[in-house]
Amino acid sequence: EFKMAVAALGSAEQELKQIQDPELSVLERSERLAELCRLLESEGELWAKFWARASETDPDKKIYGDKMVMRVTAAHTLYHETIERANELLQVALAAAEPLLQKLREEQLAAEAIADKLAREEQSAQAELGAQAAAAAAAAEQAAQERLVIEREALLQAQALERRQRDEQLRVQADRHKMLASLVPEEAIKKALTELFSSVDSDLAVFTTGVKNILQIVSNCVRSPDNQSHRRLRLRNKNFEQQVAQYGWGIECLVAAGFQMEMHVREEGENPEQFLILTEPDPVAQYEEWKGWLSDLKGVKGVLESVDQALRLSRLENSSSQFVLEQSWS
């Protein structure tokens, strides 16, 4: 409780410094000082309680130790000094603002007089104005309803377009995955890498980063095939989005390695999400199948390593303009 009070006092001190900014208007300074004074005064009872505890001389009733008494005494003194400074500044600000406030009051009285005069002059036409206002309100309501209908239709059209685009993306993605599944893994990864290279406009820096990230994932699976965390990738994971999914055909490179798109629920009560899953055959019950699966995975890894090595060599030789992807695995 004392720490919170000290923190609040520190905030009040900071506010007091900011209030003295010469850029502030007189009225704004007065308002902020008045609010600060109200805040400090509202904490007076709390500081009185701290001071009473610190001032206790009866050993049986004493709560604070010597160090705490010193802290409370210092903070209590600072509290009263802060209130005193705030009140002094408030009085100065109010005095400085008084001519302006007086002018504002005079302007308000003049405005009220003019408004009263106008009200009396327009009293005879009040009925007609009321009818006009009602008609205007009705027209505005009708316009609002029409606008709402237009906006709703536009929203529905946008949502329909978004669904069509998403469905088209899913169809294209499914066609890609089906095409890659029809190829042997090494040919599939070569096809996916070719498309990835084309999708980044042959930008070697971007392509190199994508290949490196995909190689890392495949290498982890080869090194620890029994580690499920390497074989289960959440598409909405920020790191995965930045390292793989942001590249055109980045996901397809993993599909070529044997990953499959599946929907899973991360935690109970959440909506299903898309995951890339690499299913490992049972190395005991399906040994021959597992051996072939691991061999295919190593083949994909070999292609990726060949491309990665060729990219490294291209950078070392400063011959990026002469890089030919197909030659990296030939």
mmCIF file of C-alpha atoms in Angstrom:
data_model
loop_
_atom_site.group_PDB
_atom_site.id
_atom_site.type_symbol
_atom_site.label_atom_id
_atom_site.label_comp_id
_atom_site.label_asym_id
_atom_site.label_seq_id
_atom_site.Cartn_x
_atom_site.Cartn_y
_atom_site.Cartn_z
ATOM 1 C CA GLU A 1 0.000 0.000 0.000
ATOM 2 C CA PHE A 2 2.856 2.350 0.864
ATOM 3 C CA LYS A 3 4.680 1.488 -2.370
ATOM 4 C CA MET A 4 1.562 2.282 -4.375
ATOM 5 C CA ALA A 5 1.161 5.584 -2.544
ATOM 6 C CA VAL A 6 4.819 6.480 -3.209
ATOM 7 C CA ALA A 7 4.411 5.557 -6.873
ATOM 8 C CA ALA A 8 1.301 7.751 -7.094
ATOM 9 C CA LEU A 9 3.237 10.567 -5.432
ATOM 10 C CA GLY A 10 6.003 10.157 -8.025
ATOM 11 C CA SER A 11 3.428 10.385 -10.797
ATOM 12 C CA ALA A 12 2.036 13.537 -9.194
ATOM 13 C CA GLU A 13 5.532 15.040 -9.085
ATOM 14 C CA GLN A 14 5.993 14.244 -12.779
ATOM 15 C CA GLU A 15 2.611 15.763 -13.600
ATOM 16 C CA LEU A 16 3.548 18.873 -11.645
ATOM 17 C CA LYS A 17 6.701 19.266 -13.753
ATOM 18 C CA GLN A 18 4.783 18.807 -16.978
ATOM 19 C CA ILE A 19 2.141 21.325 -15.931
ATOM 20 C CA GLN A 20 4.841 23.987 -15.715
ATOM 21 C CA ASP A 21 5.542 23.626 -19.433
ATOM 22 C CA PRO A 22 5.352 27.173 -20.869
ATOM 23 C CA GLU A 23 3.670 25.769 -23.972
ATOM 24 C CA LEU A 24 0.517 25.038 -21.959
ATOM 25 C CA SER A 25 -2.270 27.581 -22.076
ATOM 26 C CA VAL A 26 -3.290 29.347 -18.874
ATOM 27 C CA LEU A 27 -6.653 27.596 -18.807
ATOM 28 C CA GLU A 28 -5.202 24.155 -19.404
ATOM 29 C CA ARG A 29 -2.593 24.702 -16.681
ATOM 30 C CA SER A 30 -5.310 25.790 -14.248
ATOM 31 C CA GLU A 31 -7.493 22.790 -15.002
ATOM 32 C CA ARG A 32 -4.640 20.301 -14.631
ATOM 33 C CA LEU A 33 -3.418 21.914 -11.412
ATOM 34 C CA ALA A 34 -6.942 21.831 -9.950
ATOM 35 C CA GLU A 35 -7.283 18.149 -10.824
ATOM 36 C CA LEU A 36 -3.836 17.382 -9.350
ATOM 37 C CA CYS A 37 -4.716 19.188 -6.128
ATOM 38 C CA ARG A 38 -7.968 17.223 -5.840
ATOM 39 C CA LEU A 39 -6.078 13.979 -6.373
ATOM 40 C CA LEU A 40 -3.414 14.790 -3.777
ATOM 41 C CA GLU A 41 -6.000 15.909 -1.214
ATOM 42 C CA SER A 42 -7.980 12.688 -1.741
ATOM 43 C CA GLU A 43 -4.896 10.767 -0.576
ATOM 44 C CA GLY A 44 -4.476 12.832 2.568
ATOM 45 C CA GLU A 45 -6.209 10.286 4.810
ATOM 46 C CA LEU A 46 -3.890 7.541 3.550
ATOM 47 C CA TRP A 47 -0.760 9.605 4.216
ATOM 48 C CA ALA A 48 -2.128 10.524 7.647
ATOM 49 C CA LYS A 49 -2.394 6.812 8.408
ATOM 50 C CA PHE A 50 1.222 6.230 7.314
ATOM 51 C CA TRP A 51 2.368 9.179 9.430
ATOM 52 C CA ALA A 52 0.451 7.940 12.478
ATOM 53 C CA ARG A 53 2.165 4.568 12.195
ATOM 54 C CA ALA A 54 5.571 6.173 11.748
ATOM 55 C CA SER A 55 4.981 8.487 14.750
ATOM 56 C CA GLU A 56 3.942 5.667 17.110
ATOM 57 C CA THR A 57 6.211 5.601 20.163
ATOM 58 C CA ASP A 58 4.578 2.751 22.079
ATOM 59 C CA PRO A 59 6.807 -0.326 21.453
ATOM 60 C CA ASP A 60 3.783 -2.635 21.699
ATOM 61 C CA LYS A 61 1.899 -0.745 19.011
ATOM 62 C CA LYS A 62 4.828 0.156 16.824
ATOM 63 C CA ILE A 63 4.569 -1.338 13.321
ATOM 64 C CA TYR A 64 7.410 0.227 11.354
ATOM 65 C CA GLY A 65 11.110 -0.293 11.858
ATOM 66 C CA ASP A 66 13.589 2.584 11.882
ATOM 67 C CA LYS A 67 14.289 2.411 8.144
ATOM 68 C CA MET A 68 10.607 2.334 7.320
ATOM 69 C CA VAL A 69 9.995 5.290 9.645
ATOM 70 C CA MET A 70 12.666 7.248 7.777
ATOM 71 C CA ARG A 71 11.113 6.350 4.418
ATOM 72 C CA VAL A 72 7.609 7.283 5.566
ATOM 73 C CA THR A 73 8.853 10.550 7.094
ATOM 74 C CA ALA A 74 10.631 11.524 3.873
ATOM 75 C CA ALA A 75 7.679 10.557 1.691
ATOM 76 C CA HIS A 76 5.206 12.288 4.027
ATOM 77 C CA THR A 77 7.266 15.471 3.868
ATOM 78 C CA LEU A 78 7.460 15.235 0.078
ATOM 79 C CA TYR A 79 3.697 14.712 -0.062
ATOM 80 C CA HIS A 80 2.992 17.913 1.849
ATOM 81 C CA GLU A 81 5.591 19.833 -0.126
ATOM 82 C CA THR A 82 4.006 18.625 -3.348
ATOM 83 C CA ILE A 83 0.528 19.671 -2.210
ATOM 84 C CA GLU A 84 1.867 23.055 -1.137
ATOM 85 C CA ARG A 85 3.649 23.610 -4.466
ATOM 86 C CA ALA A 86 0.607 22.474 -6.416
ATOM 87 C CA ASN A 87 -1.691 24.826 -4.473
ATOM 88 C CA GLU A 88 0.720 27.722 -4.866
ATOM 89 C CA LEU A 89 0.955 27.140 -8.604
ATOM 90 C CA LEU A 90 -2.829 26.766 -8.780
ATOM 91 C CA GLN A 91 -3.334 30.142 -7.129
ATOM 92 C CA VAL A 92 -0.871 31.744 -9.522
ATOM 93 C CA ALA A 93 -2.533 30.082 -12.503
ATOM 94 C CA LEU A 94 -6.009 31.113 -11.367
ATOM 95 C CA ALA A 95 -4.859 34.665 -10.898
ATOM 96 C CA ALA A 96 -3.333 34.669 -14.376
ATOM 97 C CA ALA A 97 -6.461 33.104 -15.844
ATOM 98 C CA GLU A 98 -8.914 35.462 -14.135
ATOM 99 C CA PRO A 99 -8.847 38.200 -16.846
ATOM 100 C CA LEU A 100 -9.356 35.572 -19.500
ATOM 101 C CA LEU A 101 -12.127 33.930 -17.498
ATOM 102 C CA GLN A 102 -13.772 37.305 -16.979
ATOM 103 C CA LYS A 103 -13.609 37.968 -20.698
ATOM 104 C CA LEU A 104 -15.091 34.546 -21.400
ATOM 105 C CA ARG A 105 -17.899 35.203 -18.924
ATOM 106 C CA GLU A 106 -18.633 38.534 -20.556
ATOM 107 C CA GLU A 107 -18.634 36.914 -23.991
ATOM 108 C CA GLN A 108 -20.912 34.172 -22.696
ATOM 109 C CA LEU A 109 -23.333 36.749 -21.255
ATOM 110 C CA ALA A 110 -23.314 38.628 -24.560
ATOM 111 C CA ALA A 111 -23.891 35.413 -26.457
ATOM 112 C CA GLU A 112 -26.741 34.480 -24.131
ATOM 113 C CA ALA A 113 -28.300 37.899 -24.660
ATOM 114 C CA ILE A 114 -28.088 37.496 -28.414
ATOM 115 C CA ALA A 115 -29.491 33.979 -28.175
ATOM 116 C CA ASP A 116 -32.365 35.186 -26.030
ATOM 117 C CA LYS A 117 -33.140 37.933 -28.531
ATOM 118 C CA LEU A 118 -33.065 35.484 -31.410
ATOM 119 C CA ALA A 119 -35.291 33.086 -29.519
ATOM 120 C CA ARG A 120 -37.888 35.806 -28.965
ATOM 121 C CA GLU A 121 -37.722 36.899 -32.604
ATOM 122 C CA GLU A 122 -38.131 33.347 -33.860
ATOM 123 C CA GLN A 123 -40.834 32.301 -31.440
ATOM 124 C CA SER A 124 -43.598 33.123 -33.918
ATOM 125 C CA ALA A 125 -42.032 30.822 -36.534
ATOM 126 C CA GLN A 126 -41.417 27.923 -34.138
ATOM 127 C CA ALA A 127 -44.221 25.747 -35.457
ATOM 128 C CA GLU A 128 -43.010 26.007 -39.041
ATOM 129 C CA LEU A 129 -39.434 25.345 -38.010
ATOM 130 C CA GLY A 130 -40.588 22.321 -36.052
ATOM 131 C CA ALA A 131 -42.302 20.927 -39.126
ATOM 132 C CA GLN A 132 -39.225 21.607 -41.221
ATOM 133 C CA ALA A 133 -37.041 19.933 -38.638
ATOM 134 C CA ALA A 134 -39.319 16.910 -38.536
ATOM 135 C CA ALA A 135 -39.224 16.660 -42.327
ATOM 136 C CA ALA A 136 -35.462 17.025 -42.317
ATOM 137 C CA ALA A 137 -35.174 14.351 -39.626
ATOM 138 C CA ALA A 138 -37.386 12.005 -41.616
ATOM 139 C CA ALA A 139 -35.323 12.613 -44.744
ATOM 140 C CA ALA A 140 -32.123 12.060 -42.798
ATOM 141 C CA GLU A 141 -33.494 8.837 -41.324
ATOM 142 C CA GLN A 142 -34.493 7.622 -44.773
ATOM 143 C CA ALA A 143 -31.074 8.524 -46.149
ATOM 144 C CA ALA A 144 -29.428 6.724 -43.244
ATOM 145 C CA GLN A 145 -31.520 3.619 -43.891
ATOM 146 C CA GLU A 146 -30.680 3.719 -47.581
ATOM 147 C CA ARG A 147 -27.020 4.193 -46.773
ATOM 148 C CA LEU A 148 -27.196 1.277 -44.348
ATOM 149 C CA VAL A 149 -28.701 -0.941 -47.037
ATOM 150 C CA ILE A 150 -25.990 0.093 -49.509
ATOM 151 C CA GLU A 151 -23.262 -0.517 -46.948
ATOM 152 C CA ARG A 152 -24.739 -3.897 -46.023
ATOM 153 C CA GLU A 153 -24.904 -4.910 -49.667
ATOM 154 C CA ALA A 154 -21.344 -3.727 -50.216
ATOM 155 C CA LEU A 155 -20.223 -5.715 -47.186
ATOM 156 C CA LEU A 156 -22.000 -8.838 -48.411
ATOM 157 C CA GLN A 157 -20.443 -8.412 -51.839
ATOM 158 C CA ALA A 158 -16.995 -7.921 -50.295
ATOM 159 C CA GLN A 159 -17.462 -10.997 -48.126
ATOM 160 C CA ALA A 160 -18.650 -13.020 -51.115
ATOM 161 C CA LEU A 161 -15.645 -11.839 -53.130
ATOM 162 C CA GLU A 162 -13.340 -12.698 -50.245
ATOM 163 C CA ARG A 163 -14.891 -16.189 -50.027
ATOM 164 C CA ARG A 164 -14.502 -16.686 -53.773
ATOM 165 C CA GLN A 165 -10.889 -15.548 -53.623
ATOM 166 C CA ARG A 166 -10.226 -17.785 -50.644
ATOM 167 C CA ASP A 167 -11.930 -20.730 -52.348
ATOM 168 C CA GLU A 168 -9.890 -20.056 -55.475
ATOM 169 C CA GLN A 169 -6.700 -19.913 -53.426
ATOM 170 C CA LEU A 170 -7.620 -23.185 -51.736
ATOM 171 C CA ARG A 171 -8.423 -24.756 -55.112
ATOM 172 C CA VAL A 172 -5.120 -23.605 -56.582
ATOM 173 C CA GLN A 173 -3.312 -24.781 -53.463
ATOM 174 C CA ALA A 174 -5.081 -28.161 -53.595
ATOM 175 C CA ASP A 175 -4.149 -28.535 -57.291
ATOM 176 C CA ARG A 176 -0.541 -27.734 -56.461
ATOM 177 C CA HIS A 177 -0.498 -30.239 -53.615
ATOM 178 C CA LYS A 178 -2.133 -32.909 -55.817
ATOM 179 C CA MET A 179 0.407 -32.280 -58.563
ATOM 180 C CA LEU A 180 3.319 -32.511 -56.123
ATOM 181 C CA ALA A 181 1.889 -35.709 -54.589
ATOM 182 C CA SER A 182 1.950 -37.312 -58.030
ATOM 183 C CA LEU A 183 5.721 -36.858 -58.249
ATOM 184 C CA VAL A 184 8.465 -38.670 -56.413
ATOM 185 C CA PRO A 185 9.686 -36.506 -53.501
ATOM 186 C CA GLU A 186 12.968 -35.413 -55.106
ATOM 187 C CA GLU A 187 11.234 -34.361 -58.318
ATOM 188 C CA ALA A 188 8.466 -32.704 -56.283
ATOM 189 C CA ILE A 189 10.919 -30.565 -54.296
ATOM 190 C CA LYS A 190 12.702 -29.564 -57.494
ATOM 191 C CA LYS A 191 9.389 -28.470 -59.007
ATOM 192 C CA ALA A 192 8.415 -26.564 -55.837
ATOM 193 C CA LEU A 193 11.824 -24.842 -55.663
ATOM 194 C CA THR A 194 11.557 -23.849 -59.324
ATOM 195 C CA GLU A 195 8.161 -22.265 -58.678
ATOM 196 C CA LEU A 196 9.442 -20.622 -55.464
ATOM 197 C CA PHE A 197 12.363 -19.096 -57.375
ATOM 198 C CA SER A 198 9.951 -17.751 -59.981
ATOM 199 C CA SER A 199 7.497 -16.411 -57.386
ATOM 200 C CA VAL A 200 10.179 -14.200 -55.789
ATOM 201 C CA ASP A 201 11.147 -12.832 -59.232
ATOM 202 C CA SER A 202 14.501 -14.639 -59.080
ATOM 203 C CA ASP A 203 15.560 -12.468 -56.131
ATOM 204 C CA LEU A 204 18.505 -14.499 -54.820
ATOM 205 C CA ALA A 205 18.502 -12.869 -51.373
ATOM 206 C CA VAL A 206 14.850 -13.690 -50.765
ATOM 207 C CA PHE A 207 15.175 -17.133 -52.357
ATOM 208 C CA THR A 208 18.250 -17.930 -50.250
ATOM 209 C CA THR A 209 16.411 -17.070 -47.041
ATOM 210 C CA GLY A 210 13.415 -19.202 -48.021
ATOM 211 C CA VAL A 211 15.576 -22.205 -48.958
ATOM 212 C CA LYS A 212 17.550 -21.891 -45.725
ATOM 213 C CA ASN A 213 14.401 -21.896 -43.585
ATOM 214 C CA ILE A 214 12.830 -24.834 -45.446
ATOM 215 C CA LEU A 215 16.102 -26.792 -45.248
ATOM 216 C CA GLN A 216 16.208 -26.194 -41.494
ATOM 217 C CA ILE A 217 12.720 -27.702 -41.042
ATOM 218 C CA VAL A 218 13.482 -30.752 -43.205
ATOM 219 C CA SER A 219 16.885 -31.250 -41.527
ATOM 220 C CA ASN A 220 15.222 -31.256 -38.103
ATOM 221 C CA CYS A 221 12.817 -33.972 -39.274
ATOM 222 C CA VAL A 222 15.671 -36.087 -40.687
ATOM 223 C CA ARG A 223 17.794 -35.628 -37.570
ATOM 224 C CA SER A 224 14.953 -36.373 -35.123
ATOM 225 C CA PRO A 225 12.140 -38.103 -37.023
ATOM 226 C CA ASP A 226 10.505 -39.202 -33.776
ATOM 227 C CA ASN A 227 10.216 -35.589 -32.526
ATOM 228 C CA GLN A 228 6.606 -34.644 -33.253
ATOM 229 C CA SER A 229 7.214 -30.919 -32.740
ATOM 230 C CA HIS A 230 9.435 -30.891 -35.871
ATOM 231 C CA ARG A 231 6.714 -32.611 -37.894
ATOM 232 C CA ARG A 232 3.753 -30.470 -36.746
ATOM 233 C CA LEU A 233 3.795 -26.861 -38.035
ATOM 234 C CA ARG A 234 1.044 -24.368 -37.238
ATOM 235 C CA LEU A 235 0.415 -22.157 -40.270
ATOM 236 C CA ARG A 236 -0.641 -19.140 -38.168
ATOM 237 C CA ASN A 237 2.537 -19.283 -36.084
ATOM 238 C CA LYS A 238 4.265 -15.915 -36.575
ATOM 239 C CA ASN A 239 7.725 -17.424 -36.995
ATOM 240 C CA PHE A 240 6.429 -19.898 -39.577
ATOM 241 C CA GLU A 241 4.602 -17.134 -41.446
ATOM 242 C CA GLN A 242 7.741 -14.992 -41.586
ATOM 243 C CA GLN A 243 10.184 -17.806 -42.375
ATOM 244 C CA VAL A 244 8.188 -19.961 -44.816
ATOM 245 C CA ALA A 245 4.538 -19.103 -45.486
ATOM 246 C CA GLN A 246 5.247 -15.572 -46.734
ATOM 247 C CA TYR A 247 7.087 -17.000 -49.756
ATOM 248 C CA GLY A 248 5.042 -18.113 -52.744
ATOM 249 C CA TRP A 249 5.380 -21.903 -52.945
ATOM 250 C CA GLY A 250 7.093 -21.953 -49.540
ATOM 251 C CA ILE A 251 4.398 -24.223 -48.106
ATOM 252 C CA GLU A 252 4.464 -26.335 -51.285
ATOM 253 C CA CYS A 253 8.158 -27.055 -50.707
ATOM 254 C CA LEU A 254 7.203 -28.699 -47.421
ATOM 255 C CA VAL A 255 4.313 -30.531 -49.103
ATOM 256 C CA ALA A 256 6.884 -31.879 -51.563
ATOM 257 C CA ALA A 257 8.834 -33.169 -48.558
ATOM 258 C CA GLY A 258 5.773 -35.134 -47.424
ATOM 259 C CA PHE A 259 3.925 -32.671 -45.188
ATOM 260 C CA GLN A 260 0.130 -32.637 -45.517
ATOM 261 C CA MET A 261 -2.373 -29.882 -44.720
ATOM 262 C CA GLU A 262 -4.718 -30.825 -41.860
ATOM 263 C CA MET A 263 -7.134 -29.054 -39.514
ATOM 264 C CA HIS A 264 -6.485 -29.447 -35.782
ATOM 265 C CA VAL A 265 -7.615 -27.834 -32.530
ATOM 266 C CA ARG A 266 -4.729 -26.499 -30.448
ATOM 267 C CA GLU A 267 -6.664 -26.346 -27.186
ATOM 268 C CA GLU A 268 -10.122 -27.376 -26.115
ATOM 269 C CA GLY A 269 -12.723 -24.721 -26.934
ATOM 270 C CA GLU A 270 -10.693 -23.112 -29.735
ATOM 271 C CA ASN A 271 -11.567 -23.190 -33.438
ATOM 272 C CA PRO A 272 -9.693 -25.625 -35.679
ATOM 273 C CA GLU A 273 -6.572 -24.262 -37.355
ATOM 274 C CA GLN A 274 -4.493 -25.337 -40.330
ATOM 275 C CA PHE A 275 -1.379 -27.365 -39.627
ATOM 276 C CA LEU A 276 1.245 -28.949 -41.846
ATOM 277 C CA ILE A 277 1.729 -32.507 -40.576
ATOM 278 C CA LEU A 278 4.501 -34.900 -41.568
ATOM 279 C CA THR A 279 3.260 -38.359 -40.609
ATOM 280 C CA GLU A 280 5.964 -40.825 -39.662
ATOM 281 C CA PRO A 281 5.225 -44.538 -40.272
ATOM 282 C CA ASP A 282 5.695 -46.841 -37.285
ATOM 283 C CA PRO A 283 9.401 -47.762 -37.388
ATOM 284 C CA VAL A 284 8.638 -51.127 -35.760
ATOM 285 C CA ALA A 285 5.330 -52.274 -37.246
ATOM 286 C CA GLN A 286 5.997 -50.616 -40.634
ATOM 287 C CA TYR A 287 9.764 -50.796 -40.838
ATOM 288 C CA GLU A 288 10.090 -51.096 -44.635
ATOM 289 C CA GLU A 289 7.624 -48.246 -45.175
ATOM 290 C CA TRP A 290 9.411 -46.165 -42.533
ATOM 291 C CA LYS A 291 12.785 -46.836 -44.152
ATOM 292 C CA GLY A 292 11.464 -45.666 -47.537
ATOM 293 C CA TRP A 293 9.846 -42.619 -45.916
ATOM 294 C CA LEU A 294 13.099 -41.605 -44.256
ATOM 295 C CA SER A 295 15.027 -42.226 -47.480
ATOM 296 C CA ASP A 296 12.651 -39.938 -49.400
ATOM 297 C CA LEU A 297 13.012 -37.281 -46.703
ATOM 298 C CA LYS A 298 16.790 -37.499 -46.910
ATOM 299 C CA GLY A 299 16.549 -37.200 -50.701
ATOM 300 C CA VAL A 300 14.551 -33.976 -50.336
ATOM 301 C CA LYS A 301 17.092 -32.754 -47.826
ATOM 302 C CA GLY A 302 19.879 -33.543 -50.278
ATOM 303 C CA VAL A 303 18.265 -31.457 -53.024
ATOM 304 C CA LEU A 304 17.787 -28.536 -50.619
ATOM 305 C CA GLU A 305 21.387 -28.808 -49.444
ATOM 306 C CA SER A 306 22.616 -28.811 -53.056
ATOM 307 C CA VAL A 307 20.642 -25.634 -53.788
ATOM 308 C CA ASP A 308 21.795 -24.031 -50.537
ATOM 309 C CA GLN A 309 25.424 -24.872 -51.339
ATOM 310 C CA ALA A 310 25.076 -23.489 -54.868
ATOM 311 C CA LEU A 311 23.626 -20.273 -53.482
ATOM 312 C CA ARG A 312 26.492 -19.948 -51.017
ATOM 313 C CA LEU A 313 29.009 -20.503 -53.809
ATOM 314 C CA SER A 314 27.242 -17.934 -55.977
ATOM 315 C CA ARG A 315 27.544 -15.329 -53.234
ATOM 316 C CA LEU A 316 31.213 -16.139 -52.632
ATOM 317 C CA GLU A 317 32.014 -15.845 -56.328
ATOM 318 C CA ASN A 318 29.806 -12.746 -56.646
ATOM 319 C CA SER A 319 28.099 -14.344 -59.621
ATOM 320 C CA SER A 320 24.451 -14.065 -58.641
ATOM 321 C CA SER A 321 23.471 -12.921 -62.125
ATOM 322 C CA GLN A 322 24.783 -16.229 -63.514
ATOM 323 C CA PHE A 323 22.983 -18.468 -61.008
ATOM 324 C CA VAL A 324 20.925 -21.211 -62.690
ATOM 325 C CA LEU A 325 18.709 -23.132 -60.276
ATOM 326 C CA GLU A 326 18.496 -26.317 -62.341
ATOM 327 C CA GLN A 327 22.286 -26.630 -62.396
ATOM 328 C CA SER A 328 22.432 -26.721 -58.582
ATOM 329 C CA TRP A 329 21.011 -30.236 -58.427
ATOM 330 C CA SER A 330 22.303 -31.630 -61.726
#
